[in-house]
Short mmCIF file of C-alpha atoms in Angstrom, two decimals:
data_model
loop_
_atom_site.label_atom_id
_atom_site.label_comp_id
_atom_site.label_asym_id
_atom_site.label_seq_id
_atom_site.Cartn_x
_atom_site.Cartn_y
_atom_site.Cartn_z
CA ASP H 24 128.67 28.10 103.03
CA VAL H 25 125.27 28.05 101.30
CA VAL H 26 123.59 31.45 101.41
CA LEU H 27 119.80 31.54 101.57
CA THR H 28 118.24 34.81 100.43
CA GLN H 29 114.70 35.46 101.62
CA THR H 30 112.39 38.00 100.03
CA PRO H 31 110.69 40.14 101.03
CA SER H 32 112.33 41.04 104.34
CA THR H 33 109.04 42.44 105.61
CA LEU H 34 105.51 41.59 104.55
CA SER H 35 102.28 43.27 105.60
CA ALA H 36 99.02 41.40 105.13
CA THR H 37 95.37 41.64 106.07
CA ILE H 38 93.50 38.77 107.65
CA GLY H 39 92.41 36.34 104.95
CA GLN H 40 94.96 37.52 102.40
CA SER H 41 97.23 34.95 100.75
CA VAL H 42 100.96 35.68 100.82
CA SER H 43 104.17 34.07 99.59
CA ILE H 44 107.76 34.17 100.83
CA SER H 45 110.68 33.33 98.56
CA CYS H 46 113.89 31.57 99.58
CA ARG H 47 116.68 31.38 97.03
CA SER H 48 119.80 29.31 97.58
CA SER H 49 123.32 30.04 96.34
CA GLN H 50 123.63 26.34 95.41
CA SER H 51 121.23 23.60 94.43
CA LEU H 52 119.77 21.90 97.49
CA LEU H 53 119.17 18.61 95.65
CA ASP H 54 121.55 15.97 96.99
CA SER H 55 122.98 12.97 95.17
CA ALA H 56 120.24 10.72 96.58
CA GLY H 57 117.51 12.92 95.18
CA ASN H 58 116.54 14.56 98.48
CA THR H 59 116.11 18.30 99.06
CA TYR H 60 116.64 19.35 102.66
CA LEU H 61 114.78 22.66 102.73
CA TYR H 62 112.76 23.65 105.80
CA TRP H 63 110.56 26.52 106.97
CA TYR H 64 110.17 27.77 110.54
CA LEU H 65 108.03 30.45 112.20
CA GLN H 66 109.23 32.38 115.22
CA ARG H 67 106.37 34.22 116.89
CA PRO H 68 107.27 37.25 119.03
CA GLY H 69 108.96 36.20 122.24
CA GLN H 70 108.79 32.50 121.37
CA SER H 71 111.09 29.76 120.14
CA PRO H 72 110.92 28.86 116.45
CA GLN H 73 108.52 26.13 115.37
CA LEU H 74 108.73 23.78 112.41
CA LEU H 75 106.24 24.47 109.62
CA ILE H 76 107.54 22.57 106.57
CA TYR H 77 110.21 19.90 106.07
CA LEU H 78 111.71 18.50 102.88
CA VAL H 79 110.32 21.40 100.79
CA SER H 80 106.64 20.57 101.00
CA ASN H 81 105.81 18.31 103.95
CA LEU H 82 103.67 19.85 106.68
CA GLY H 83 104.98 19.57 110.21
CA SER H 84 102.88 17.88 112.86
CA GLY H 85 99.93 20.04 113.89
CA VAL H 86 100.65 22.74 111.31
CA PRO H 87 97.49 24.13 109.67
CA ASN H 88 97.05 23.25 106.00
CA ARG H 89 96.88 26.91 105.01
CA PHE H 90 100.68 26.65 104.99
CA SER H 91 102.29 25.05 101.95
CA GLY H 92 105.79 24.76 100.55
CA SER H 93 107.02 24.29 97.04
CA GLY H 94 110.10 24.59 94.87
CA SER H 95 113.16 22.75 93.70
CA GLY H 96 116.86 23.22 93.10
CA THR H 97 117.60 26.75 94.23
CA ASP H 98 114.15 28.39 94.36
CA PHE H 99 111.61 27.73 97.10
CA THR H 100 108.38 29.30 98.26
CA LEU H 101 106.29 29.27 101.41
CA LYS H 102 102.66 30.19 100.85
CA ILE H 103 100.06 31.08 103.45
CA SER H 104 96.57 30.73 101.99
CA GLY H 105 94.46 32.99 104.15
CA VAL H 106 96.59 34.70 106.78
CA GLU H 107 95.32 34.55 110.35
CA ALA H 108 96.30 36.81 113.23
CA GLU H 109 98.39 34.05 114.86
CA ASP H 110 100.64 33.88 111.77
CA LEU H 111 102.49 37.07 112.65
CA GLY H 112 106.19 36.63 113.32
CA VAL H 113 109.42 35.95 111.49
CA TYR H 114 109.66 33.15 108.95
CA TYR H 115 112.99 31.46 108.30
CA CYS H 116 114.02 29.02 105.62
CA MET H 117 116.85 26.60 106.40
CA GLN H 118 118.91 24.16 104.35
CA ALA H 119 120.55 20.98 105.56
CA THR H 120 121.77 19.56 102.25
CA HIS H 121 125.23 21.14 102.52
CA ALA H 122 127.33 21.48 105.66
CA PRO H 123 127.14 23.66 107.58
CA LEU H 124 123.42 23.93 108.04
CA THR H 125 122.36 27.54 107.26
CA PHE H 126 119.31 29.73 107.75
CA GLY H 127 117.89 32.55 105.69
CA SER H 128 117.85 36.02 107.24
CA GLY H 129 114.11 35.90 107.88
CA THR H 130 110.88 37.49 106.64
CA LYS H 131 108.82 39.44 109.12
CA LEU H 132 105.06 39.09 108.62
CA GLU H 133 102.99 41.92 110.01
CA ILE H 134 99.21 41.96 110.22
CA LYS H 135 97.53 45.16 109.00
CA VAL X 1 107.95 16.46 124.48
CA GLN X 2 109.79 19.05 126.50
CA LEU X 3 113.26 20.58 126.21
CA VAL X 4 114.42 22.87 129.00
CA GLU X 5 117.70 24.77 128.81
CA SER X 6 119.61 26.10 131.81
CA GLY X 7 123.03 27.42 132.77
CA GLY X 8 123.09 30.75 130.99
CA GLY X 9 124.19 34.05 132.45
CA LEU X 10 126.65 36.92 132.31
CA VAL X 11 130.28 35.93 131.80
CA GLN X 12 133.48 37.84 131.07
CA PRO X 13 135.31 37.48 127.76
CA GLY X 14 137.70 34.53 127.81
CA LYS X 15 135.77 32.71 130.51
CA SER X 16 133.70 29.51 130.33
CA LEU X 17 130.10 28.44 130.79
CA LYS X 18 128.24 25.14 130.53
CA LEU X 19 124.70 24.95 129.21
CA SER X 20 122.33 22.05 129.82
CA CYS X 21 119.20 20.93 128.00
CA SER X 22 116.97 18.54 129.91
CA ALA X 23 114.75 16.39 127.69
CA SER X 24 111.53 14.59 128.51
CA GLY X 25 108.54 13.03 126.79
CA PHE X 26 110.49 11.12 124.14
CA THR X 27 113.27 8.54 123.80
CA PHE X 28 116.19 10.95 124.06
CA SER X 29 118.82 8.38 123.10
CA SER X 30 117.17 7.85 119.69
CA TYR X 31 117.47 11.46 118.58
CA GLY X 32 120.19 13.69 117.29
CA MET X 33 120.40 16.98 119.16
CA HIS X 34 121.49 20.45 118.13
CA TRP X 35 122.35 23.80 119.64
CA ILE X 36 121.21 26.86 117.69
CA ARG X 37 121.76 30.44 118.79
CA GLN X 38 120.21 33.82 118.11
CA ALA X 39 122.06 37.05 118.82
CA PRO X 40 119.85 39.87 120.15
CA GLY X 41 117.58 41.11 117.36
CA LYS X 42 119.25 38.83 114.81
CA GLY X 43 118.49 35.62 112.94
CA LEU X 44 119.16 31.96 113.69
CA ASP X 45 122.65 30.51 113.66
CA TRP X 46 123.37 26.79 113.91
CA VAL X 47 126.10 25.97 116.45
CA ALA X 48 126.62 22.25 116.93
CA TYR X 49 125.16 18.77 116.48
CA ILE X 50 125.53 15.47 118.28
CA SER X 51 124.16 12.26 116.82
CA SER X 52 122.38 9.54 118.76
CA SER X 53 125.72 7.67 118.74
CA SER X 54 127.58 10.80 119.97
CA GLY X 55 129.26 11.81 116.74
CA THR X 56 129.71 15.61 116.70
CA VAL X 57 129.81 18.46 114.18
CA TYR X 58 130.50 22.15 114.86
CA ALA X 59 130.11 25.46 113.12
CA ASP X 60 133.47 26.97 112.18
CA ALA X 61 132.82 29.97 114.46
CA VAL X 62 132.83 27.76 117.58
CA LYS X 63 135.08 24.86 116.57
CA GLY X 64 137.82 24.33 119.13
CA ARG X 65 136.04 26.49 121.73
CA PHE X 66 132.67 24.78 122.26
CA THR X 67 132.02 21.13 123.05
CA ILE X 68 128.67 19.40 122.66
CA SER X 69 127.98 16.25 124.66
CA ARG X 70 125.11 14.16 125.93
CA ASP X 71 124.24 11.89 128.84
CA ASN X 72 121.53 9.50 127.70
CA ALA X 73 121.11 8.12 131.24
CA LYS X 74 120.18 11.62 132.41
CA ASN X 75 118.31 12.60 129.22
CA THR X 76 120.47 15.69 129.08
CA LEU X 77 122.34 17.55 126.36
CA TYR X 78 125.24 19.84 127.17
CA LEU X 79 127.22 22.63 125.55
CA GLN X 80 130.55 23.61 127.11
CA LEU X 81 131.47 27.14 126.02
CA ASN X 82 135.15 28.07 126.48
CA SER X 83 137.17 31.15 125.50
CA LEU X 84 133.97 33.14 125.17
CA LYS X 85 133.84 36.22 122.96
CA SER X 86 131.42 39.13 122.87
CA GLU X 87 130.06 37.77 119.57
CA ASP X 88 128.91 34.62 121.40
CA THR X 89 126.26 36.72 123.17
CA ALA X 90 122.94 35.13 122.20
CA ILE X 91 119.96 33.08 123.20
CA TYR X 92 120.97 29.43 122.92
CA TYR X 93 118.29 26.92 121.95
CA CYS X 94 118.48 23.14 121.96
CA ALA X 95 116.43 21.27 119.38
CA ARG X 96 116.02 17.65 118.36
CA SER X 97 116.26 15.91 115.01
CA ARG X 98 115.62 12.45 113.63
CA LEU X 99 116.15 11.31 110.07
CA TRP X 100 114.94 14.14 107.82
CA VAL X 101 112.76 15.89 110.39
CA LEU X 102 114.93 18.64 111.81
CA PHE X 103 114.03 20.80 114.79
CA ASP X 104 110.45 19.68 115.32
CA TYR X 105 110.82 20.63 119.00
CA TRP X 106 112.84 23.48 120.49
CA GLY X 107 113.58 24.50 124.03
CA GLN X 108 112.60 27.94 125.36
CA GLY X 109 116.18 29.14 125.07
CA VAL X 110 118.77 30.38 127.56
CA MET X 111 120.56 33.73 127.40
CA VAL X 112 124.34 33.94 127.39
CA THR X 113 125.85 37.41 127.71
CA VAL X 114 129.60 37.85 127.26
CA SER X 115 130.71 41.22 128.58
CA SER X 116 133.28 42.74 130.87
#
């Protein structure tokens, strides 16, 4: 199975600060058709996860544009440009290029 | 769009349980559907998938024990859990997918506890 390694495991930020989360894959997530099925989700405390980013860099519906995704191959990054209080929670990357679909272990964002 | 899970509870090891996910607000028959679980205090773990045409795929950990199915007339997704183990204890979420957009909507989750 593809292993996704997220760093850091915990992140502490002040309101307005920009932060980045890394997701590294044990295999390239580029498929033979040229697609990269890498996703980012946020799970706020006590809530279900919500989609932030699909296909590496596409913003989910209704997701604020302070969130952005980038990367290719095995290295991917989620950036939050100007953290807001509502951004606290656990961020997960997920890959769907290789079966079975796998998630990273999560990055917990705390607000100082 | 709304996804509402039900059917969870406390069950003994080796027993069975059937989860349901009632969908509304979208054309259910046009979407693939997934079950994803989260053990207490842990991360997300994909469990099973059923396509709009009812093709199925399972995680190795549940293959042969769990069965995913759907009833498009009732707009409902199911997960039959057999031969339950303590390690199946988790919140079970249903989520939809279509083309390359995976899990844009999730249910609120339903708790399954396997314990004697």
